[in-house]
Amino acid sequence: MQTYEGILAHIRSQIQEISLGMINAADINPDAHILEDLGLDSLDYASVLLECEKWLGIKVREDGVDWGRISTVADLAAFLEREQRR
Amino acid sequence: MRVHRTTQPITEFPPGGSFVVRCGWPGWFRCDVMVVWDYLRQAARHPVNIMLLSEPGPVLAGSSHVERLSDASGDTSFVVLRTSGTTGAPKEVTKELGTALNIDRIGSERQCWLLTYAPFRWAGLSVMIHALNQDAELIVPDSLTVAGILDAALTESATHISLTPSLLRKMVLSASQANLAKLAFEQVTFGGEAVSQPVLDLARKLWPNARLSHVYAATEFGDICSVSDGLAGIPRHKFEREGFLFSPDGELVINEKPSGDLWTLKDNRYFFVGRREEVINVGGAKVSPIEVENAALNVIGVTEARAYAVPSPLVGQVVGLDYCGQAEASDVRLHLRSVLPKTAWPALLQKVERIELTGAGKLSRNVVRQ
């Protein structure tokens, strides 16, 4: 089971990887909006999510999730932490 | 093992009967082939029907390999290919043999056809029917493993082979170049999967004296067309036939029956995009798994690749890619980003030990994530 901080760090590293290093993990503010602030698109977001699922060994719920409310890096980390405890 | 149309039959299929043959049990490959070989020769002489029921799994207690169903058969022989549904929805296709069998022709030279497909699939039946019609010998491997096929090809001096591109890749990985070059094929026919230009070029390099063809066929429609010009894709004119249409999204419709196969036209040739159920829908954009695989196979160190749909709560589906070989994932990712549109970039990229083929020698893209 990963901690919130561990998950947050992993998301940051995945964003750095998906951006081919254009975004430095250390510079990513947890309150940054994944799509609006970091310049990623929905495909990039989907890739980061998928990599995190694989790393955590989980599959997130497909129904009943309001993705509009999971918009920042911190939101995503908190969501994944809850999902891994489900 | 070699058989010919003159080989003494073991199983009798008297006229006017309908039989079911339970096949596909592990270790029964040669037995299944012999039963079907016997059936085809007798079906060419008198009406008799057969249902080939593939039931992967253990032998059922109290059941028999060949069982007579009824005495009624009609005026012509037909074959029913039926899967049991244990691994998916049951499917049944009926093929009337009619004039397909012509076993009176005397061949001018003895050909040796290597069987690489199961006899209860249309591809396997098609090879067996061709071999019978051409007065050829049929080489039956000990098993449908790559090792079994290679061994049979080498020891029995096969002259003709029909195989999937995926099987050729596995053969190249399993055998030395020297051993592959010893195979004196006169005819190499690709089928079951779309063949890419690199695969055709590889076959040409391995067997420079062979005639190379690729066939488009479907169980429901039989053999549709064959191409022997050494180029991938199907020349446009081969699909400009009565009864052939394309839907707006590129699905081939034959005699008003949707084929499930999607095609795209480029430079006057049709290229296979994929089966409708295998095309990956990434946020509304259709991605061909074959295109992703072909791009990955161009990376040095990638020996095999398989692309498939991965469900995504954000965009519907994204691309998953498994690959084998020594290439680093970062190199694969970098290359794919340079040659493919963004929607085709794998969101999930995994190096795997092996990529299994289906019983028909094809890549299985029905990947269940663990």
Tab-separated table of C-alpha atoms in Angstrom:
chain	number	residue	atom	x	y	z
A	1	MET	CA	0.000	0.000	0.000
A	2	GLN	CA	1.488	3.332	-1.043
A	3	THR	CA	1.246	6.537	0.960
A	4	TYR	CA	-0.285	9.711	-0.401
A	5	GLU	CA	3.215	11.229	-0.668
A	6	GLY	CA	4.511	8.200	-2.528
A	7	ILE	CA	1.643	8.347	-4.981
A	8	LEU	CA	2.115	12.072	-5.474
A	9	ALA	CA	5.808	11.549	-6.235
A	10	HIS	CA	4.984	8.815	-8.735
A	11	ILE	CA	2.438	10.992	-10.523
A	12	ARG	CA	5.016	13.751	-10.796
A	13	SER	CA	7.577	11.357	-12.251
A	14	GLN	CA	5.047	10.050	-14.760
A	15	ILE	CA	4.195	13.569	-15.850
A	16	GLN	CA	7.898	14.255	-16.347
A	17	GLU	CA	8.223	11.074	-18.407
A	18	ILE	CA	5.152	11.679	-20.516
A	19	SER	CA	6.348	15.173	-21.306
A	20	LEU	CA	9.742	13.731	-22.313
A	21	GLY	CA	11.410	15.785	-19.625
A	22	MET	CA	9.915	19.114	-20.704
A	23	ILE	CA	8.202	19.284	-17.313
A	24	ASN	CA	10.498	18.707	-14.357
A	25	ALA	CA	8.907	16.545	-11.640
A	26	ALA	CA	10.378	18.713	-8.898
A	27	ASP	CA	8.698	21.797	-10.363
A	28	ILE	CA	5.195	20.323	-10.335
A	29	ASN	CA	3.005	22.000	-7.746
A	30	PRO	CA	0.455	19.578	-6.273
A	31	ASP	CA	-2.249	22.189	-6.841
A	32	ALA	CA	-1.425	22.469	-10.536
A	33	HIS	CA	-4.315	21.597	-12.869
A	34	ILE	CA	-3.185	18.629	-14.916
A	35	LEU	CA	-4.782	19.829	-18.149
A	36	GLU	CA	-4.867	23.600	-17.809
A	37	ASP	CA	-1.628	24.368	-16.001
A	38	LEU	CA	0.728	21.602	-17.151
A	39	GLY	CA	-0.210	21.639	-20.820
A	40	LEU	CA	-1.141	17.961	-20.927
A	41	ASP	CA	-4.138	16.747	-22.860
A	42	SER	CA	-6.693	14.071	-22.008
A	43	LEU	CA	-4.573	11.373	-23.638
A	44	ASP	CA	-1.574	12.294	-21.524
A	45	TYR	CA	-3.799	12.283	-18.448
A	46	ALA	CA	-5.142	8.843	-19.413
A	47	SER	CA	-1.569	7.570	-19.820
A	48	VAL	CA	-0.494	8.896	-16.416
A	49	LEU	CA	-3.563	7.322	-14.832
A	50	LEU	CA	-2.897	3.986	-16.498
A	51	GLU	CA	0.736	3.940	-15.415
A	52	CYS	CA	-0.310	4.695	-11.846
A	53	GLU	CA	-2.883	1.903	-11.890
A	54	LYS	CA	-0.196	-0.493	-13.087
A	55	TRP	CA	2.255	0.684	-10.433
A	56	LEU	CA	-0.328	0.396	-7.664
A	57	GLY	CA	-1.681	-2.887	-9.003
A	58	ILE	CA	-5.230	-1.561	-9.076
A	59	LYS	CA	-7.915	-0.779	-11.610
A	60	VAL	CA	-9.922	2.326	-10.807
A	61	ARG	CA	-13.679	2.387	-10.928
A	62	GLU	CA	-15.092	3.081	-14.349
A	63	ASP	CA	-18.462	4.294	-13.099
A	64	GLY	CA	-19.494	6.805	-10.463
A	65	VAL	CA	-16.354	8.964	-10.700
A	66	ASP	CA	-16.732	12.677	-11.341
A	67	TRP	CA	-13.535	13.280	-13.270
A	68	GLY	CA	-14.298	16.965	-13.373
A	69	ARG	CA	-13.498	17.068	-9.663
A	70	ILE	CA	-10.145	15.274	-10.111
A	71	SER	CA	-8.384	18.076	-11.915
A	72	THR	CA	-5.193	18.760	-9.945
A	73	VAL	CA	-2.188	16.579	-9.262
A	74	ALA	CA	-3.151	16.492	-5.566
A	75	ASP	CA	-6.742	15.480	-6.451
A	76	LEU	CA	-5.420	12.567	-8.490
A	77	ALA	CA	-3.068	11.416	-5.750
A	78	ALA	CA	-5.838	11.504	-3.162
A	79	PHE	CA	-8.212	9.663	-5.495
A	80	LEU	CA	-5.680	6.913	-6.176
A	81	GLU	CA	-4.925	6.560	-2.501
A	82	ARG	CA	-8.626	6.006	-1.805
A	83	GLU	CA	-8.935	3.597	-4.728
A	84	GLN	CA	-6.090	1.432	-3.514
A	85	ARG	CA	-7.845	1.054	-0.167
A	86	ARG	CA	-11.120	0.010	-1.754
B	1	MET	CA	4.160	-37.788	-41.039
B	2	ARG	CA	3.173	-37.600	-44.701
B	3	VAL	CA	-0.189	-38.502	-46.160
B	4	HIS	CA	-1.549	-38.492	-49.677
B	5	ARG	CA	-4.956	-38.989	-51.259
B	6	THR	CA	-3.947	-42.622	-51.761
B	7	THR	CA	-3.140	-43.212	-48.095
B	8	GLN	CA	-5.315	-45.980	-46.719
B	9	PRO	CA	-8.185	-44.363	-44.776
B	10	ILE	CA	-8.655	-45.259	-41.152
B	11	THR	CA	-12.078	-43.739	-40.504
B	12	GLU	CA	-15.044	-44.610	-42.638
B	13	PHE	CA	-17.665	-42.060	-43.550
B	14	PRO	CA	-20.360	-44.026	-45.406
B	15	PRO	CA	-22.592	-42.205	-47.868
B	16	GLY	CA	-25.696	-40.525	-46.570
B	17	GLY	CA	-24.431	-39.913	-43.058
B	18	SER	CA	-23.825	-36.943	-40.772
B	19	PHE	CA	-21.052	-37.143	-38.225
B	20	VAL	CA	-19.633	-35.043	-35.441
B	21	VAL	CA	-15.921	-35.040	-34.763
B	22	ARG	CA	-14.765	-33.688	-31.434
B	23	CYS	CA	-11.332	-32.272	-31.999
B	24	GLY	CA	-8.737	-29.917	-30.630
B	25	TRP	CA	-7.893	-31.974	-27.560
B	26	PRO	CA	-4.265	-31.594	-26.531
B	27	GLY	CA	-2.096	-34.259	-28.115
B	28	TRP	CA	-4.721	-35.267	-30.682
B	29	PHE	CA	-3.581	-33.008	-33.536
B	30	ARG	CA	-2.409	-35.770	-35.887
B	31	CYS	CA	-5.453	-37.855	-35.118
B	32	ASP	CA	-7.733	-34.909	-35.932
B	33	VAL	CA	-5.905	-34.334	-39.210
B	34	MET	CA	-6.223	-37.980	-40.245
B	35	VAL	CA	-9.957	-38.029	-39.506
B	36	VAL	CA	-10.548	-34.870	-41.550
B	37	TRP	CA	-8.245	-36.122	-44.355
B	38	ASP	CA	-10.225	-39.339	-44.515
B	39	TYR	CA	-13.496	-37.400	-44.502
B	40	LEU	CA	-12.497	-35.048	-47.327
B	41	ARG	CA	-11.473	-37.907	-49.604
B	42	GLN	CA	-14.737	-39.727	-49.045
B	43	ALA	CA	-16.810	-36.530	-49.244
B	44	ALA	CA	-15.398	-36.028	-52.730
B	45	ARG	CA	-16.956	-39.339	-53.783
B	46	HIS	CA	-20.338	-39.305	-52.060
B	47	PRO	CA	-22.483	-36.929	-49.987
B	48	VAL	CA	-21.573	-37.097	-46.334
B	49	ASN	CA	-21.570	-34.338	-43.759
B	50	ILE	CA	-19.353	-33.597	-40.824
B	51	MET	CA	-19.432	-31.230	-37.906
B	52	LEU	CA	-16.012	-30.323	-36.568
B	53	LEU	CA	-16.590	-29.434	-32.953
B	54	SER	CA	-13.533	-27.931	-31.336
B	55	GLU	CA	-13.621	-28.409	-27.608
B	56	PRO	CA	-10.408	-27.376	-25.933
B	57	GLY	CA	-10.029	-29.182	-22.652
B	58	PRO	CA	-9.919	-32.711	-21.253
B	59	VAL	CA	-11.550	-35.678	-22.955
B	60	LEU	CA	-15.174	-35.917	-21.953
B	61	ALA	CA	-16.015	-39.175	-20.264
B	62	GLY	CA	-18.350	-41.249	-22.353
B	63	SER	CA	-17.826	-39.227	-25.529
B	64	SER	CA	-16.120	-40.483	-28.635
B	65	HIS	CA	-13.897	-38.784	-31.168
B	66	VAL	CA	-16.170	-39.514	-34.147
B	67	GLU	CA	-19.856	-40.042	-33.663
B	68	ARG	CA	-22.603	-40.625	-36.175
B	69	LEU	CA	-25.405	-38.095	-35.748
B	70	SER	CA	-27.960	-39.105	-38.339
B	71	ASP	CA	-28.480	-40.787	-41.649
B	72	ALA	CA	-29.695	-37.752	-43.569
B	73	SER	CA	-27.102	-35.805	-45.582
B	74	GLY	CA	-28.619	-34.344	-48.751
B	75	ASP	CA	-27.143	-34.239	-52.238
B	76	THR	CA	-23.824	-32.679	-51.454
B	77	SER	CA	-21.268	-32.790	-48.698
B	78	PHE	CA	-20.899	-29.967	-46.250
B	79	VAL	CA	-18.752	-29.197	-43.259
B	80	VAL	CA	-19.926	-27.406	-40.151
B	81	LEU	CA	-17.189	-25.682	-38.201
B	82	ARG	CA	-18.335	-25.153	-34.649
B	83	THR	CA	-16.541	-23.828	-31.612
B	84	SER	CA	-17.837	-24.906	-28.254
B	85	GLY	CA	-18.018	-21.454	-26.717
B	86	THR	CA	-15.896	-22.314	-23.723
B	87	THR	CA	-13.606	-19.388	-24.494
B	88	GLY	CA	-16.119	-17.055	-26.080
B	89	ALA	CA	-19.496	-16.994	-27.758
B	90	PRO	CA	-20.100	-20.256	-29.686
B	91	LYS	CA	-19.706	-19.826	-33.423
B	92	GLU	CA	-20.889	-22.020	-36.226
B	93	VAL	CA	-20.144	-21.758	-39.922
B	94	THR	CA	-21.352	-24.146	-42.621
B	95	LYS	CA	-19.235	-24.714	-45.722
B	96	GLU	CA	-20.700	-26.590	-48.657
B	97	LEU	CA	-17.937	-28.516	-50.342
B	98	GLY	CA	-19.729	-29.001	-53.626
B	99	THR	CA	-17.233	-28.596	-56.445
B	100	ALA	CA	-14.427	-27.486	-54.110
B	101	LEU	CA	-13.127	-31.058	-53.987
B	102	ASN	CA	-11.616	-32.457	-57.168
B	103	ILE	CA	-9.415	-35.388	-56.349
B	104	ASP	CA	-9.102	-36.902	-59.778
B	105	ARG	CA	-6.518	-34.462	-61.080
B	106	ILE	CA	-3.082	-36.016	-61.464
B	107	GLY	CA	-0.350	-33.593	-60.487
B	108	SER	CA	2.594	-33.164	-62.852
B	109	GLU	CA	5.074	-33.002	-59.996
B	110	ARG	CA	4.894	-34.132	-56.431
B	111	GLN	CA	4.317	-31.220	-54.098
B	112	CYS	CA	4.668	-31.484	-50.299
B	113	TRP	CA	2.365	-29.143	-48.392
B	114	LEU	CA	3.160	-28.461	-44.770
B	115	LEU	CA	0.089	-28.071	-42.571
B	116	THR	CA	0.443	-25.294	-39.982
B	117	TYR	CA	-3.210	-24.817	-39.067
B	118	ALA	CA	-5.639	-26.901	-37.082
B	119	PRO	CA	-7.889	-29.066	-39.302
B	120	PHE	CA	-11.027	-27.754	-37.627
B	121	ARG	CA	-10.392	-24.196	-38.837
B	122	TRP	CA	-11.119	-22.950	-42.335
B	123	ALA	CA	-7.416	-22.216	-42.931
B	124	GLY	CA	-6.507	-25.812	-42.148
B	125	LEU	CA	-9.371	-27.211	-44.237
B	126	SER	CA	-8.404	-24.966	-47.120
B	127	VAL	CA	-4.810	-26.229	-47.119
B	128	MET	CA	-5.994	-29.838	-46.970
B	129	ILE	CA	-8.466	-29.323	-49.818
B	130	HIS	CA	-5.779	-27.649	-51.937
B	131	ALA	CA	-3.338	-30.458	-51.232
B	132	LEU	CA	-5.922	-33.074	-52.215
B	133	ASN	CA	-6.892	-31.218	-55.371
B	134	GLN	CA	-3.249	-30.769	-56.386
B	135	ASP	CA	-2.437	-34.451	-55.850
B	136	ALA	CA	0.073	-33.307	-53.250
B	137	GLU	CA	1.413	-34.922	-50.129
B	138	LEU	CA	0.377	-33.349	-46.864
B	139	ILE	CA	3.068	-33.075	-44.206
B	140	VAL	CA	1.566	-33.233	-40.743
B	141	PRO	CA	3.809	-31.966	-37.922
B	142	ASP	CA	3.901	-33.793	-34.631
B	143	SER	CA	2.246	-30.741	-33.082
B	144	LEU	CA	1.357	-27.203	-34.014
B	145	THR	CA	4.210	-25.746	-32.004
B	146	VAL	CA	6.921	-23.725	-33.741
B	147	ALA	CA	9.436	-26.479	-32.982
B	148	GLY	CA	7.106	-29.155	-34.354
B	149	ILE	CA	6.464	-27.194	-37.544
B	150	LEU	CA	10.145	-26.411	-38.126
B	151	ASP	CA	11.140	-29.998	-37.526
B	152	ALA	CA	8.535	-31.293	-39.964
B	153	ALA	CA	9.519	-28.738	-42.601
B	154	LEU	CA	13.185	-29.721	-42.395
B	155	THR	CA	12.899	-33.492	-42.070
B	156	GLU	CA	10.089	-33.935	-44.595
B	157	SER	CA	11.432	-31.475	-47.184
B	158	ALA	CA	8.287	-29.388	-47.476
B	159	THR	CA	7.906	-27.549	-50.769
B	160	HIS	CA	4.786	-25.540	-49.972
B	161	ILE	CA	3.814	-23.752	-46.789
B	162	SER	CA	0.865	-21.645	-45.789
B	163	LEU	CA	1.363	-19.665	-42.590
B	164	THR	CA	0.541	-16.506	-40.692
B	165	PRO	CA	3.063	-13.645	-40.521
B	166	SER	CA	3.160	-14.129	-36.744
B	167	LEU	CA	4.236	-17.743	-37.221
B	168	LEU	CA	7.022	-16.695	-39.581
B	169	ARG	CA	8.306	-14.269	-36.956
B	170	LYS	CA	8.332	-17.043	-34.370
B	171	MET	CA	10.145	-19.355	-36.794
B	172	VAL	CA	12.797	-16.717	-37.404
B	173	LEU	CA	13.258	-16.300	-33.653
B	174	SER	CA	13.437	-20.041	-33.047
B	175	ALA	CA	15.632	-21.270	-35.881
B	176	SER	CA	19.043	-20.299	-37.155
B	177	GLN	CA	19.272	-18.486	-40.485
B	178	ALA	CA	21.202	-21.488	-41.795
B	179	ASN	CA	18.385	-23.883	-40.941
B	180	LEU	CA	15.725	-21.604	-42.353
B	181	ALA	CA	17.691	-21.245	-45.578
B	182	LYS	CA	17.743	-25.056	-45.878
B	183	LEU	CA	13.968	-25.004	-46.288
B	184	ALA	CA	13.518	-25.246	-50.041
B	185	PHE	CA	10.056	-23.790	-50.308
B	186	GLU	CA	8.682	-23.376	-53.803
B	187	GLN	CA	5.556	-21.627	-52.582
B	188	VAL	CA	5.037	-19.543	-49.440
B	189	THR	CA	1.495	-18.348	-48.818
B	190	PHE	CA	0.638	-15.940	-46.031
B	191	GLY	CA	-2.842	-15.889	-44.596
B	192	GLY	CA	-4.877	-15.398	-41.470
B	193	GLU	CA	-3.381	-11.980	-40.776
B	194	ALA	CA	-2.476	-8.954	-42.818
B	195	VAL	CA	1.061	-9.300	-44.122
B	196	SER	CA	3.313	-6.247	-43.962
B	197	GLN	CA	5.943	-5.346	-46.533
B	198	PRO	CA	8.808	-6.136	-44.110
B	199	VAL	CA	7.435	-9.663	-43.652
B	200	LEU	CA	7.181	-10.191	-47.412
B	201	ASP	CA	10.710	-8.852	-47.821
B	202	LEU	CA	11.943	-11.166	-45.071
B	203	ALA	CA	10.364	-14.177	-46.756
B	204	ARG	CA	11.881	-13.138	-50.096
B	205	LYS	CA	15.322	-12.889	-48.450
B	206	LEU	CA	14.967	-16.300	-46.767
B	207	TRP	CA	13.579	-18.064	-49.804
B	208	PRO	CA	14.595	-16.186	-52.941
B	209	ASN	CA	13.354	-18.934	-55.263
B	210	ALA	CA	9.898	-19.279	-53.741
B	211	ARG	CA	6.709	-17.860	-55.168
B	212	LEU	CA	5.261	-15.574	-52.503
B	213	SER	CA	1.541	-15.001	-52.114
B	214	HIS	CA	-0.813	-13.677	-49.515
B	215	VAL	CA	-4.421	-14.653	-49.278
B	216	TYR	CA	-7.397	-12.825	-47.860
B	217	ALA	CA	-9.932	-15.304	-46.593
B	218	ALA	CA	-12.636	-15.494	-43.976
B	219	THR	CA	-14.308	-18.525	-42.501
B	220	GLU	CA	-17.727	-17.233	-43.541
B	221	PHE	CA	-16.709	-16.455	-47.133
B	222	GLY	CA	-13.846	-18.825	-47.862
B	223	ASP	CA	-10.856	-17.703	-49.948
B	224	ILE	CA	-11.644	-14.230	-51.287
B	225	CYS	CA	-8.531	-13.239	-53.213
B	226	SER	CA	-4.839	-13.914	-53.556
B	227	VAL	CA	-1.973	-11.511	-54.292
B	228	SER	CA	1.376	-12.585	-55.730
B	229	ASP	CA	3.051	-9.344	-56.802
B	230	GLY	CA	5.326	-9.215	-53.771
B	231	LEU	CA	3.615	-6.157	-52.332
B	232	ALA	CA	1.563	-5.788	-49.174
B	233	GLY	CA	-2.074	-4.804	-49.481
B	234	ILE	CA	-4.697	-5.869	-51.992
B	235	PRO	CA	-4.803	-4.222	-55.441
B	236	ARG	CA	-7.931	-2.151	-55.703
B	237	HIS	CA	-9.388	-4.041	-58.654
B	238	LYS	CA	-9.570	-7.277	-56.659
B	239	PHE	CA	-12.277	-5.751	-54.475
B	240	GLU	CA	-14.159	-4.149	-57.349
B	241	ARG	CA	-16.412	-7.123	-57.823
B	242	GLU	CA	-20.105	-7.626	-57.863
B	243	GLY	CA	-21.421	-7.902	-54.347
B	244	PHE	CA	-18.432	-6.131	-52.780
B	245	LEU	CA	-19.057	-2.831	-51.023
B	246	PHE	CA	-17.417	-0.750	-48.330
B	247	SER	CA	-19.313	0.892	-45.495
B	248	PRO	CA	-18.537	4.555	-44.730
B	249	ASP	CA	-16.046	3.511	-42.068
B	250	GLY	CA	-14.267	1.060	-44.356
B	251	GLU	CA	-15.867	-2.265	-43.451
B	252	LEU	CA	-15.976	-4.707	-46.360
B	253	VAL	CA	-19.502	-5.950	-47.008
B	254	ILE	CA	-19.820	-9.039	-49.190
B	255	ASN	CA	-23.208	-9.898	-50.656
B	256	GLU	CA	-24.830	-7.667	-48.022
B	257	LYS	CA	-23.050	-9.502	-45.204
B	258	PRO	CA	-20.687	-7.353	-43.105
B	259	SER	CA	-17.293	-9.009	-42.932
B	260	GLY	CA	-16.150	-7.295	-39.732
B	261	ASP	CA	-12.902	-6.385	-41.526
B	262	LEU	CA	-11.948	-2.722	-41.873
B	263	TRP	CA	-9.801	-1.567	-44.795
B	264	THR	CA	-8.229	1.664	-45.937
B	265	LEU	CA	-7.352	2.630	-49.513
B	266	LYS	CA	-3.923	4.056	-50.273
B	267	ASP	CA	-2.132	4.288	-53.647
B	268	ASN	CA	-4.727	2.082	-55.292
B	269	ARG	CA	-4.281	-0.715	-52.783
B	270	TYR	CA	-6.422	-1.722	-49.846
B	271	PHE	CA	-4.642	-2.173	-46.549
B	272	PHE	CA	-6.158	-4.045	-43.650
B	273	VAL	CA	-6.870	-1.818	-40.663
B	274	GLY	CA	-8.159	-4.537	-38.375
B	275	ARG	CA	-11.159	-6.444	-37.227
B	276	ARG	CA	-13.889	-4.076	-36.114
B	277	GLU	CA	-13.756	-5.387	-32.557
B	278	GLU	CA	-9.964	-4.961	-32.417
B	279	VAL	CA	-9.733	-1.391	-33.687
B	280	ILE	CA	-8.965	0.864	-30.738
B	281	ASN	CA	-11.282	3.813	-30.194
B	282	VAL	CA	-9.215	6.533	-28.542
B	283	GLY	CA	-11.551	9.378	-27.720
B	284	GLY	CA	-13.339	8.883	-31.052
B	285	ALA	CA	-10.197	8.388	-33.135
B	286	LYS	CA	-9.857	4.902	-34.628
B	287	VAL	CA	-6.425	3.363	-34.180
B	288	SER	CA	-5.326	0.290	-36.063
B	289	PRO	CA	-3.480	-2.140	-33.786
B	290	ILE	CA	-1.652	-3.449	-36.838
B	291	GLU	CA	-0.226	-0.012	-37.589
B	292	VAL	CA	1.097	0.284	-34.024
B	293	GLU	CA	2.590	-3.217	-34.130
B	294	ASN	CA	4.288	-2.633	-37.473
B	295	ALA	CA	5.789	0.589	-36.162
B	296	ALA	CA	7.067	-1.153	-33.027
B	297	LEU	CA	8.585	-3.978	-35.077
B	298	ASN	CA	10.706	-1.393	-36.862
B	299	VAL	CA	12.543	-0.660	-33.620
B	300	ILE	CA	15.877	-2.463	-33.433
B	301	GLY	CA	15.622	-5.062	-30.713
B	302	VAL	CA	11.856	-5.558	-30.924
B	303	THR	CA	11.150	-9.089	-32.118
B	304	GLU	CA	7.422	-9.344	-31.548
B	305	ALA	CA	4.675	-6.885	-30.713
B	306	ARG	CA	1.008	-6.901	-29.889
B	307	ALA	CA	-1.254	-3.847	-29.627
B	308	TYR	CA	-4.663	-3.899	-28.031
B	309	ALA	CA	-7.369	-1.728	-26.513
B	310	VAL	CA	-7.172	-0.793	-22.855
B	311	PRO	CA	-10.318	0.659	-21.291
B	312	SER	CA	-9.882	4.220	-20.041
B	313	PRO	CA	-12.445	6.048	-17.928
B	314	LEU	CA	-11.150	9.308	-19.382
B	315	VAL	CA	-11.130	8.710	-23.151
B	316	GLY	CA	-12.916	5.401	-23.647
B	317	GLN	CA	-9.947	3.359	-24.800
B	318	VAL	CA	-6.204	3.851	-25.061
B	319	VAL	CA	-3.532	1.798	-26.772
B	320	GLY	CA	-1.702	-0.939	-24.915
B	321	LEU	CA	1.419	-2.493	-26.434
B	322	ASP	CA	3.289	-5.613	-25.366
B	323	TYR	CA	6.621	-6.313	-26.984
B	324	CYS	CA	9.411	-8.878	-26.818
B	325	GLY	CA	13.119	-8.399	-27.384
B	326	GLN	CA	16.066	-6.465	-26.057
B	327	ALA	CA	14.871	-2.977	-26.877
B	328	GLU	CA	14.438	-0.544	-24.004
B	329	ALA	CA	10.915	0.708	-23.421
B	330	SER	CA	12.116	4.300	-23.661
B	331	ASP	CA	13.514	3.630	-27.164
B	332	VAL	CA	10.293	1.994	-28.261
B	333	ARG	CA	8.246	4.855	-26.894
B	334	LEU	CA	10.467	7.454	-28.534
B	335	HIS	CA	10.277	5.788	-31.927
B	336	LEU	CA	6.517	5.353	-31.810
B	337	ARG	CA	6.085	8.999	-30.925
B	338	SER	CA	8.120	9.964	-33.956
B	339	VAL	CA	6.135	7.912	-36.473
B	340	LEU	CA	2.589	7.607	-35.140
B	341	PRO	CA	-0.167	10.124	-34.415
B	342	LYS	CA	-0.621	10.875	-30.750
B	343	THR	CA	-3.793	8.824	-30.447
B	344	ALA	CA	-1.748	5.740	-31.398
B	345	TRP	CA	0.969	6.253	-28.783
B	346	PRO	CA	0.731	3.388	-26.304
B	347	ALA	CA	-0.469	4.560	-22.916
B	348	LEU	CA	0.549	1.184	-21.568
B	349	LEU	CA	3.848	-0.227	-22.788
B	350	GLN	CA	5.114	-3.538	-21.453
B	351	LYS	CA	8.070	-5.717	-22.264
B	352	VAL	CA	6.933	-9.329	-21.978
B	353	GLU	CA	8.669	-12.696	-22.111
B	354	ARG	CA	6.470	-14.123	-24.834
B	355	ILE	CA	3.439	-13.290	-26.907
B	356	GLU	CA	1.252	-16.315	-27.499
B	357	LEU	CA	-0.491	-17.076	-30.742
B	358	THR	CA	-4.019	-18.400	-30.966
B	359	GLY	CA	-4.738	-21.905	-32.174
B	360	ALA	CA	-5.065	-20.394	-35.643
B	361	GLY	CA	-1.499	-19.035	-35.515
B	362	LYS	CA	-2.670	-15.461	-35.107
B	363	LEU	CA	-1.916	-12.789	-32.571
B	364	SER	CA	-4.543	-12.655	-29.869
B	365	ARG	CA	-5.401	-9.078	-29.020
B	366	ASN	CA	-7.917	-10.035	-26.393
B	367	VAL	CA	-5.650	-9.082	-23.515
B	368	VAL	CA	-6.984	-9.259	-19.979
B	369	ARG	CA	-5.157	-6.917	-17.700
B	370	GLN	CA	-4.101	-8.497	-14.421
